[in-house]
Amino acid sequence: MLLYWSILQVAAIIAGVAVAAAAYAGKYGIEAWQAFKARPPRPRLRKFYEGGFQATMTRREAALILGVRESVVAEKVKEAHRRVMVANHPDAGGSHYLASKINEAKDMMLGKTKSSGSAF
């Protein structure tokens, strides 16, 4: 009979330790979740220009399309044009309209503007 009671005592101690461990794990989980919610928001992706095109392209709009500053050297404009065209080329599933606007933006930034604007 004594052995039976000692087994019950051990089982009760193990159950108590398990409950305490679950309580500490729950407390840690709640604290971690609150710390996760309280952290400052951080942008997931780069923010792009969300707007339509203007009737006649300006230097500001051309810089926004290419993702460069308005006062950038010609080499950076060509590099940005190449990068944007790779992502939007009509042969790779891109839009002809977007490709024409990207080309118009490059021409505007390089000073080769046409008075007619886009082909569309």
Tab-separated table of N, CA and C in Angstrom:
chain	number	residue	atom	x	y	z
A	1	MET	N	0.797	-1.177	0.000
A	1	MET	CA	0.000	0.000	0.000
A	1	MET	C	0.858	1.268	0.000
A	2	LEU	N	1.970	1.205	0.669
A	2	LEU	CA	2.870	2.346	0.743
A	2	LEU	C	3.431	2.664	-0.651
A	3	LEU	N	3.740	1.624	-1.386
A	3	LEU	CA	4.251	1.823	-2.744
A	3	LEU	C	3.207	2.501	-3.624
A	4	TYR	N	1.958	2.144	-3.420
A	4	TYR	CA	0.863	2.723	-4.202
A	4	TYR	C	0.768	4.223	-3.937
A	5	TRP	N	0.875	4.640	-2.666
A	5	TRP	CA	0.781	6.051	-2.333
A	5	TRP	C	1.993	6.825	-2.829
A	6	SER	N	3.144	6.237	-2.818
A	6	SER	CA	4.337	6.935	-3.315
A	6	SER	C	4.261	7.112	-4.836
A	7	ILE	N	3.667	6.158	-5.527
A	7	ILE	CA	3.480	6.301	-6.981
A	7	ILE	C	2.491	7.419	-7.263
A	8	LEU	N	1.425	7.508	-6.489
A	8	LEU	CA	0.455	8.590	-6.655
A	8	LEU	C	1.084	9.954	-6.365
A	9	GLN	N	1.952	10.017	-5.371
A	9	GLN	CA	2.618	11.272	-5.053
A	9	GLN	C	3.546	11.708	-6.184
A	10	VAL	N	4.256	10.736	-6.751
A	10	VAL	CA	5.143	11.048	-7.877
A	10	VAL	C	4.323	11.505	-9.073
A	11	ALA	N	3.213	10.841	-9.335
A	11	ALA	CA	2.347	11.221	-10.449
A	11	ALA	C	1.785	12.624	-10.238
A	12	ALA	N	1.416	12.942	-8.997
A	12	ALA	CA	0.889	14.276	-8.696
A	12	ALA	C	1.965	15.335	-8.881
A	13	ILE	N	3.177	15.034	-8.495
A	13	ILE	CA	4.285	15.982	-8.669
A	13	ILE	C	4.561	16.196	-10.154
A	14	ILE	N	4.564	15.125	-10.922
A	14	ILE	CA	4.795	15.241	-12.379
A	14	ILE	C	3.679	16.049	-13.023
A	15	ALA	N	2.432	15.807	-12.611
A	15	ALA	CA	1.305	16.573	-13.153
A	15	ALA	C	1.439	18.048	-12.776
A	16	GLY	N	1.863	18.337	-11.581
A	16	GLY	CA	2.051	19.725	-11.150
A	16	GLY	C	3.136	20.427	-11.944
A	17	VAL	N	4.220	19.714	-12.164
A	17	VAL	CA	5.311	20.290	-12.956
A	17	VAL	C	4.843	20.547	-14.385
A	18	ALA	N	4.042	19.646	-14.937
A	18	ALA	CA	3.527	19.814	-16.302
A	18	ALA	C	2.607	21.021	-16.381
A	19	VAL	N	1.746	21.200	-15.398
A	19	VAL	CA	0.851	22.359	-15.374
A	19	VAL	C	1.660	23.646	-15.247
A	20	ALA	N	2.668	23.650	-14.392
A	20	ALA	CA	3.507	24.840	-14.223
A	20	ALA	C	4.252	25.166	-15.520
A	21	ALA	N	4.763	24.129	-16.188
A	21	ALA	CA	5.468	24.355	-17.455
A	21	ALA	C	4.522	24.919	-18.507
A	22	ALA	N	3.293	24.407	-18.555
A	22	ALA	CA	2.304	24.925	-19.509
A	22	ALA	C	1.963	26.377	-19.203
A	23	ALA	N	1.877	26.709	-17.921
A	23	ALA	CA	1.571	28.087	-17.532
A	23	ALA	C	2.701	29.034	-17.944
A	24	TYR	N	3.940	28.639	-17.684
A	24	TYR	CA	5.074	29.475	-18.091
A	24	TYR	C	5.174	29.601	-19.608
A	25	ALA	N	4.898	28.524	-20.319
A	25	ALA	CA	4.933	28.588	-21.786
A	25	ALA	C	3.841	29.524	-22.300
A	26	GLY	N	2.660	29.458	-21.699
A	26	GLY	CA	1.578	30.361	-22.082
A	26	GLY	C	1.917	31.809	-21.808
A	27	LYS	N	2.509	32.053	-20.636
A	27	LYS	CA	2.911	33.412	-20.282
A	27	LYS	C	3.951	33.946	-21.262
A	28	TYR	N	4.929	33.113	-21.592
A	28	TYR	CA	5.960	33.514	-22.549
A	28	TYR	C	5.348	33.777	-23.927
A	29	GLY	N	4.410	32.917	-24.319
A	29	GLY	CA	3.757	33.106	-25.610
A	29	GLY	C	2.971	34.402	-25.684
A	30	ILE	N	2.253	34.733	-24.613
A	30	ILE	CA	1.490	35.987	-24.579
A	30	ILE	C	2.425	37.189	-24.620
A	31	GLU	N	3.519	37.147	-23.862
A	31	GLU	CA	4.475	38.255	-23.869
A	31	GLU	C	5.129	38.423	-25.238
A	32	ALA	N	5.456	37.311	-25.878
A	32	ALA	CA	6.067	37.381	-27.213
A	32	ALA	C	5.080	37.961	-28.216
A	33	TRP	N	3.820	37.583	-28.112
A	33	TRP	CA	2.801	38.100	-29.045
A	33	TRP	C	2.605	39.598	-28.838
A	34	GLN	N	2.565	40.044	-27.589
A	34	GLN	CA	2.405	41.472	-27.325
A	34	GLN	C	3.610	42.267	-27.821
A	35	ALA	N	4.799	41.714	-27.662
A	35	ALA	CA	5.995	42.389	-28.184
A	35	ALA	C	5.968	42.428	-29.705
A	36	PHE	N	5.458	41.385	-30.335
A	36	PHE	CA	5.362	41.338	-31.795
A	36	PHE	C	4.376	42.388	-32.296
A	37	LYS	N	3.247	42.527	-31.617
A	37	LYS	CA	2.252	43.510	-32.026
A	37	LYS	C	2.726	44.935	-31.781
A	38	ALA	N	3.560	45.158	-30.767
A	38	ALA	CA	3.991	46.504	-30.397
A	38	ALA	C	5.160	47.012	-31.233
A	39	ARG	N	5.779	46.151	-32.015
A	39	ARG	CA	6.941	46.605	-32.791
A	39	ARG	C	6.502	47.607	-33.856
A	40	PRO	N	7.375	48.529	-34.230
A	40	PRO	CA	6.985	49.548	-35.217
A	40	PRO	C	6.785	48.900	-36.586
A	41	PRO	N	5.794	49.390	-37.319
A	41	PRO	CA	5.558	48.815	-38.651
A	41	PRO	C	6.717	49.122	-39.579
A	42	ARG	N	7.008	48.188	-40.439
A	42	ARG	CA	8.110	48.379	-41.371
A	42	ARG	C	7.584	48.046	-42.765
A	43	PRO	N	7.921	48.857	-43.729
A	43	PRO	CA	7.394	48.611	-45.073
A	43	PRO	C	7.900	47.287	-45.624
A	44	ARG	N	6.989	46.559	-46.217
A	44	ARG	CA	7.348	45.251	-46.755
A	44	ARG	C	8.064	45.379	-48.098
A	45	LEU	N	7.551	46.250	-48.928
A	45	LEU	CA	8.134	46.430	-50.249
A	45	LEU	C	8.410	47.905	-50.479
A	46	ARG	N	9.170	48.153	-51.485
A	46	ARG	CA	9.464	49.523	-51.849
A	46	ARG	C	8.183	50.190	-52.332
A	47	LYS	N	7.948	51.413	-51.923
A	47	LYS	CA	6.744	52.150	-52.291
A	47	LYS	C	6.909	52.720	-53.689
A	48	PHE	N	5.984	52.388	-54.554
A	48	PHE	CA	6.016	52.889	-55.917
A	48	PHE	C	4.954	53.961	-56.098
A	49	TYR	N	5.096	54.716	-57.155
A	49	TYR	CA	4.160	55.782	-57.484
A	49	TYR	C	2.817	55.179	-57.859
A	50	GLU	N	1.766	55.602	-57.156
A	50	GLU	CA	0.438	55.072	-57.427
A	50	GLU	C	-0.405	56.159	-58.078
A	51	GLY	N	-0.336	56.260	-59.352
A	51	GLY	CA	-1.143	57.261	-60.036
A	51	GLY	C	-1.068	57.065	-61.526
A	52	GLY	N	-1.971	57.708	-62.234
A	52	GLY	CA	-1.982	57.611	-63.682
A	52	GLY	C	-0.937	58.523	-64.301
A	53	PHE	N	-0.858	58.461	-65.611
A	53	PHE	CA	0.095	59.300	-66.324
A	53	PHE	C	-0.537	60.652	-66.632
A	54	GLN	N	0.298	61.685	-66.681
A	54	GLN	CA	-0.177	63.010	-67.035
A	54	GLN	C	-0.296	63.100	-68.553
A	55	ALA	N	-1.048	64.099	-69.035
A	55	ALA	CA	-1.257	64.242	-70.481
A	55	ALA	C	0.071	64.475	-71.206
A	56	THR	N	0.887	65.376	-70.677
A	56	THR	CA	2.230	65.576	-71.217
A	56	THR	C	3.219	65.271	-70.104
A	57	MET	N	4.235	64.514	-70.431
A	57	MET	CA	5.177	64.058	-69.409
A	57	MET	C	6.058	65.200	-68.924
A	58	THR	N	6.218	65.271	-67.627
A	58	THR	CA	7.112	66.243	-67.017
A	58	THR	C	8.378	65.524	-66.568
A	59	ARG	N	9.365	66.298	-66.208
A	59	ARG	CA	10.620	65.707	-65.736
A	59	ARG	C	10.404	64.946	-64.420
A	60	ARG	N	9.506	65.458	-63.585
A	60	ARG	CA	9.186	64.787	-62.325
A	60	ARG	C	8.547	63.422	-62.590
A	61	GLU	N	7.576	63.388	-63.494
A	61	GLU	CA	6.916	62.127	-63.805
A	61	GLU	C	7.905	61.136	-64.429
A	62	ALA	N	8.794	61.628	-65.285
A	62	ALA	CA	9.791	60.750	-65.899
A	62	ALA	C	10.707	60.151	-64.839
A	63	ALA	N	11.099	60.968	-63.862
A	63	ALA	CA	11.949	60.467	-62.783
A	63	ALA	C	11.206	59.428	-61.942
A	64	LEU	N	9.912	59.639	-61.700
A	64	LEU	CA	9.120	58.665	-60.943
A	64	LEU	C	8.995	57.344	-61.699
A	65	ILE	N	8.806	57.412	-62.993
A	65	ILE	CA	8.669	56.194	-63.803
A	65	ILE	C	9.958	55.382	-63.766
A	66	LEU	N	11.082	56.067	-63.897
A	66	LEU	CA	12.368	55.360	-63.938
A	66	LEU	C	12.912	55.048	-62.539
A	67	GLY	N	12.359	55.670	-61.526
A	67	GLY	CA	12.824	55.405	-60.170
A	67	GLY	C	14.140	56.074	-59.847
A	68	VAL	N	14.358	57.253	-60.420
A	68	VAL	CA	15.588	58.012	-60.170
A	68	VAL	C	15.213	59.417	-59.698
A	69	ARG	N	16.215	60.189	-59.299
A	69	ARG	CA	15.988	61.586	-58.934
A	69	ARG	C	15.926	62.427	-60.210
A	70	GLU	N	15.354	63.617	-60.065
A	70	GLU	CA	15.246	64.497	-61.235
A	70	GLU	C	16.607	64.994	-61.709
A	71	SER	N	17.566	65.130	-60.802
A	71	SER	CA	18.893	65.637	-61.166
A	71	SER	C	19.896	64.487	-61.147
A	72	VAL	N	19.777	63.590	-62.092
A	72	VAL	CA	20.625	62.410	-62.133
A	72	VAL	C	21.445	62.449	-63.425
A	73	VAL	N	22.598	61.802	-63.399
A	73	VAL	CA	23.459	61.785	-64.583
A	73	VAL	C	22.890	60.829	-65.625
A	74	ALA	N	23.304	61.022	-66.869
A	74	ALA	CA	22.764	60.260	-67.993
A	74	ALA	C	23.026	58.753	-67.845
A	75	GLU	N	24.142	58.384	-67.292
A	75	GLU	CA	24.470	56.961	-67.141
A	75	GLU	C	23.478	56.259	-66.216
A	76	LYS	N	23.096	56.943	-65.129
A	76	LYS	CA	22.112	56.369	-64.202
A	76	LYS	C	20.738	56.259	-64.856
A	77	VAL	N	20.413	57.226	-65.721
A	77	VAL	CA	19.131	57.176	-66.435
A	77	VAL	C	19.106	55.966	-67.354
A	78	LYS	N	20.192	55.749	-68.080
A	78	LYS	CA	20.255	54.600	-68.990
A	78	LYS	C	20.181	53.280	-68.229
A	79	GLU	N	20.855	53.217	-67.089
A	79	GLU	CA	20.825	52.007	-66.263
A	79	GLU	C	19.415	51.747	-65.720
A	80	ALA	N	18.756	52.819	-65.250
A	80	ALA	CA	17.393	52.675	-64.724
A	80	ALA	C	16.427	52.291	-65.846
A	81	HIS	N	16.609	52.862	-67.027
A	81	HIS	CA	15.761	52.534	-68.175
A	81	HIS	C	15.904	51.056	-68.527
A	82	ARG	N	17.119	50.590	-68.539
A	82	ARG	CA	17.374	49.181	-68.856
A	82	ARG	C	16.698	48.265	-67.835
A	83	ARG	N	16.839	48.618	-66.571
A	83	ARG	CA	16.258	47.805	-65.494
A	83	ARG	C	14.725	47.770	-65.576
A	84	VAL	N	14.110	48.920	-65.811
A	84	VAL	CA	12.649	48.986	-65.869
A	84	VAL	C	12.133	48.311	-67.136
A	85	MET	N	12.860	48.456	-68.231
A	85	MET	CA	12.412	47.835	-69.489
A	85	MET	C	12.516	46.312	-69.440
A	86	VAL	N	13.495	45.788	-68.738
A	86	VAL	CA	13.606	44.337	-68.596
A	86	VAL	C	12.358	43.796	-67.913
A	87	ALA	N	11.857	44.513	-66.940
A	87	ALA	CA	10.676	44.064	-66.200
A	87	ALA	C	9.381	44.285	-66.976
A	88	ASN	N	9.359	45.225	-67.928
A	88	ASN	CA	8.113	45.589	-68.597
A	88	ASN	C	8.162	45.482	-70.117
A	89	HIS	N	9.115	44.767	-70.661
A	89	HIS	CA	9.250	44.696	-72.117
A	89	HIS	C	8.089	43.906	-72.719
A	90	PRO	N	7.540	44.374	-73.843
A	90	PRO	CA	6.412	43.671	-74.464
A	90	PRO	C	6.742	42.243	-74.903
A	91	ASP	N	7.968	41.981	-75.276
A	91	ASP	CA	8.343	40.626	-75.678
A	91	ASP	C	8.357	39.658	-74.498
A	92	ALA	N	8.412	40.202	-73.276
A	92	ALA	CA	8.425	39.369	-72.078
A	92	ALA	C	7.077	39.422	-71.360
A	93	GLY	N	6.032	39.823	-72.080
A	93	GLY	CA	4.701	39.858	-71.492
A	93	GLY	C	4.295	41.208	-70.945
A	94	GLY	N	5.106	42.218	-71.155
A	94	GLY	CA	4.777	43.559	-70.671
A	94	GLY	C	3.854	44.287	-71.619
A	95	SER	N	3.465	45.466	-71.249
A	95	SER	CA	2.526	46.271	-72.020
A	95	SER	C	3.275	47.174	-73.010
A	96	HIS	N	2.726	47.296	-74.213
A	96	HIS	CA	3.312	48.213	-75.198
A	96	HIS	C	3.169	49.661	-74.717
A	97	TYR	N	2.046	49.946	-74.075
A	97	TYR	CA	1.812	51.291	-73.563
A	97	TYR	C	2.841	51.654	-72.500
A	98	LEU	N	3.076	50.748	-71.549
A	98	LEU	CA	4.073	51.028	-70.512
A	98	LEU	C	5.474	51.163	-71.105
A	99	ALA	N	5.783	50.327	-72.079
A	99	ALA	CA	7.098	50.411	-72.720
A	99	ALA	C	7.274	51.766	-73.399
A	100	SER	N	6.217	52.264	-74.053
A	100	SER	CA	6.330	53.576	-74.705
A	100	SER	C	6.491	54.683	-73.667
A	101	LYS	N	5.807	54.565	-72.529
A	101	LYS	CA	5.950	55.563	-71.481
A	101	LYS	C	7.348	55.513	-70.853
A	102	ILE	N	7.893	54.321	-70.698
A	102	ILE	CA	9.252	54.182	-70.153
A	102	ILE	C	10.259	54.806	-71.112
A	103	ASN	N	10.089	54.555	-72.400
A	103	ASN	CA	10.983	55.163	-73.400
A	103	ASN	C	10.828	56.677	-73.426
A	104	GLU	N	9.597	57.144	-73.299
A	104	GLU	CA	9.358	58.592	-73.261
A	104	GLU	C	10.014	59.210	-72.022
A	105	ALA	N	9.966	58.504	-70.897
A	105	ALA	CA	10.593	58.997	-69.668
A	105	ALA	C	12.108	59.082	-69.844
A	106	LYS	N	12.694	58.074	-70.484
A	106	LYS	CA	14.144	58.107	-70.728
A	106	LYS	C	14.497	59.288	-71.617
A	107	ASP	N	13.720	59.488	-72.681
A	107	ASP	CA	13.990	60.613	-73.580
A	107	ASP	C	13.854	61.949	-72.858
A	108	MET	N	12.862	62.057	-71.992
A	108	MET	CA	12.663	63.295	-71.242
A	108	MET	C	13.855	63.549	-70.316
A	109	MET	N	14.318	62.528	-69.626
A	109	MET	CA	15.427	62.701	-68.687
A	109	MET	C	16.742	62.980	-69.411
A	110	LEU	N	16.897	62.471	-70.626
A	110	LEU	CA	18.127	62.702	-71.385
A	110	LEU	C	18.053	63.971	-72.239
A	111	GLY	N	16.889	64.642	-72.215
A	111	GLY	CA	16.741	65.879	-72.972
A	111	GLY	C	16.397	65.670	-74.425
A	112	LYS	N	15.932	64.511	-74.788
A	112	LYS	CA	15.548	64.223	-76.179
A	112	LYS	C	14.033	64.191	-76.301
A	113	THR	N	13.364	65.211	-75.763
A	113	THR	CA	11.906	65.188	-75.729
A	113	THR	C	11.327	65.436	-77.112
A	114	LYS	N	10.189	64.828	-77.326
A	114	LYS	CA	9.435	65.041	-78.560
A	114	LYS	C	8.184	65.822	-78.185
A	115	SER	N	7.715	66.657	-79.069
A	115	SER	CA	6.531	67.451	-78.747
A	115	SER	C	5.262	66.625	-78.805
A	116	SER	N	5.284	65.488	-79.508
A	116	SER	CA	4.076	64.692	-79.668
A	116	SER	C	3.766	63.848	-78.438
A	117	GLY	N	4.760	63.533	-77.637
A	117	GLY	CA	4.522	62.711	-76.455
A	117	GLY	C	4.486	61.238	-76.797
A	118	SER	N	3.654	60.501	-76.085
A	118	SER	CA	3.568	59.054	-76.244
A	118	SER	C	2.900	58.687	-77.563
A	119	ALA	N	3.180	57.489	-78.039
A	119	ALA	CA	2.556	56.997	-79.256
A	119	ALA	C	1.100	56.628	-79.019
A	120	PHE	N	0.696	56.555	-77.772
A	120	PHE	CA	-0.688	56.174	-77.461
A	120	PHE	C	-1.492	57.347	-77.058
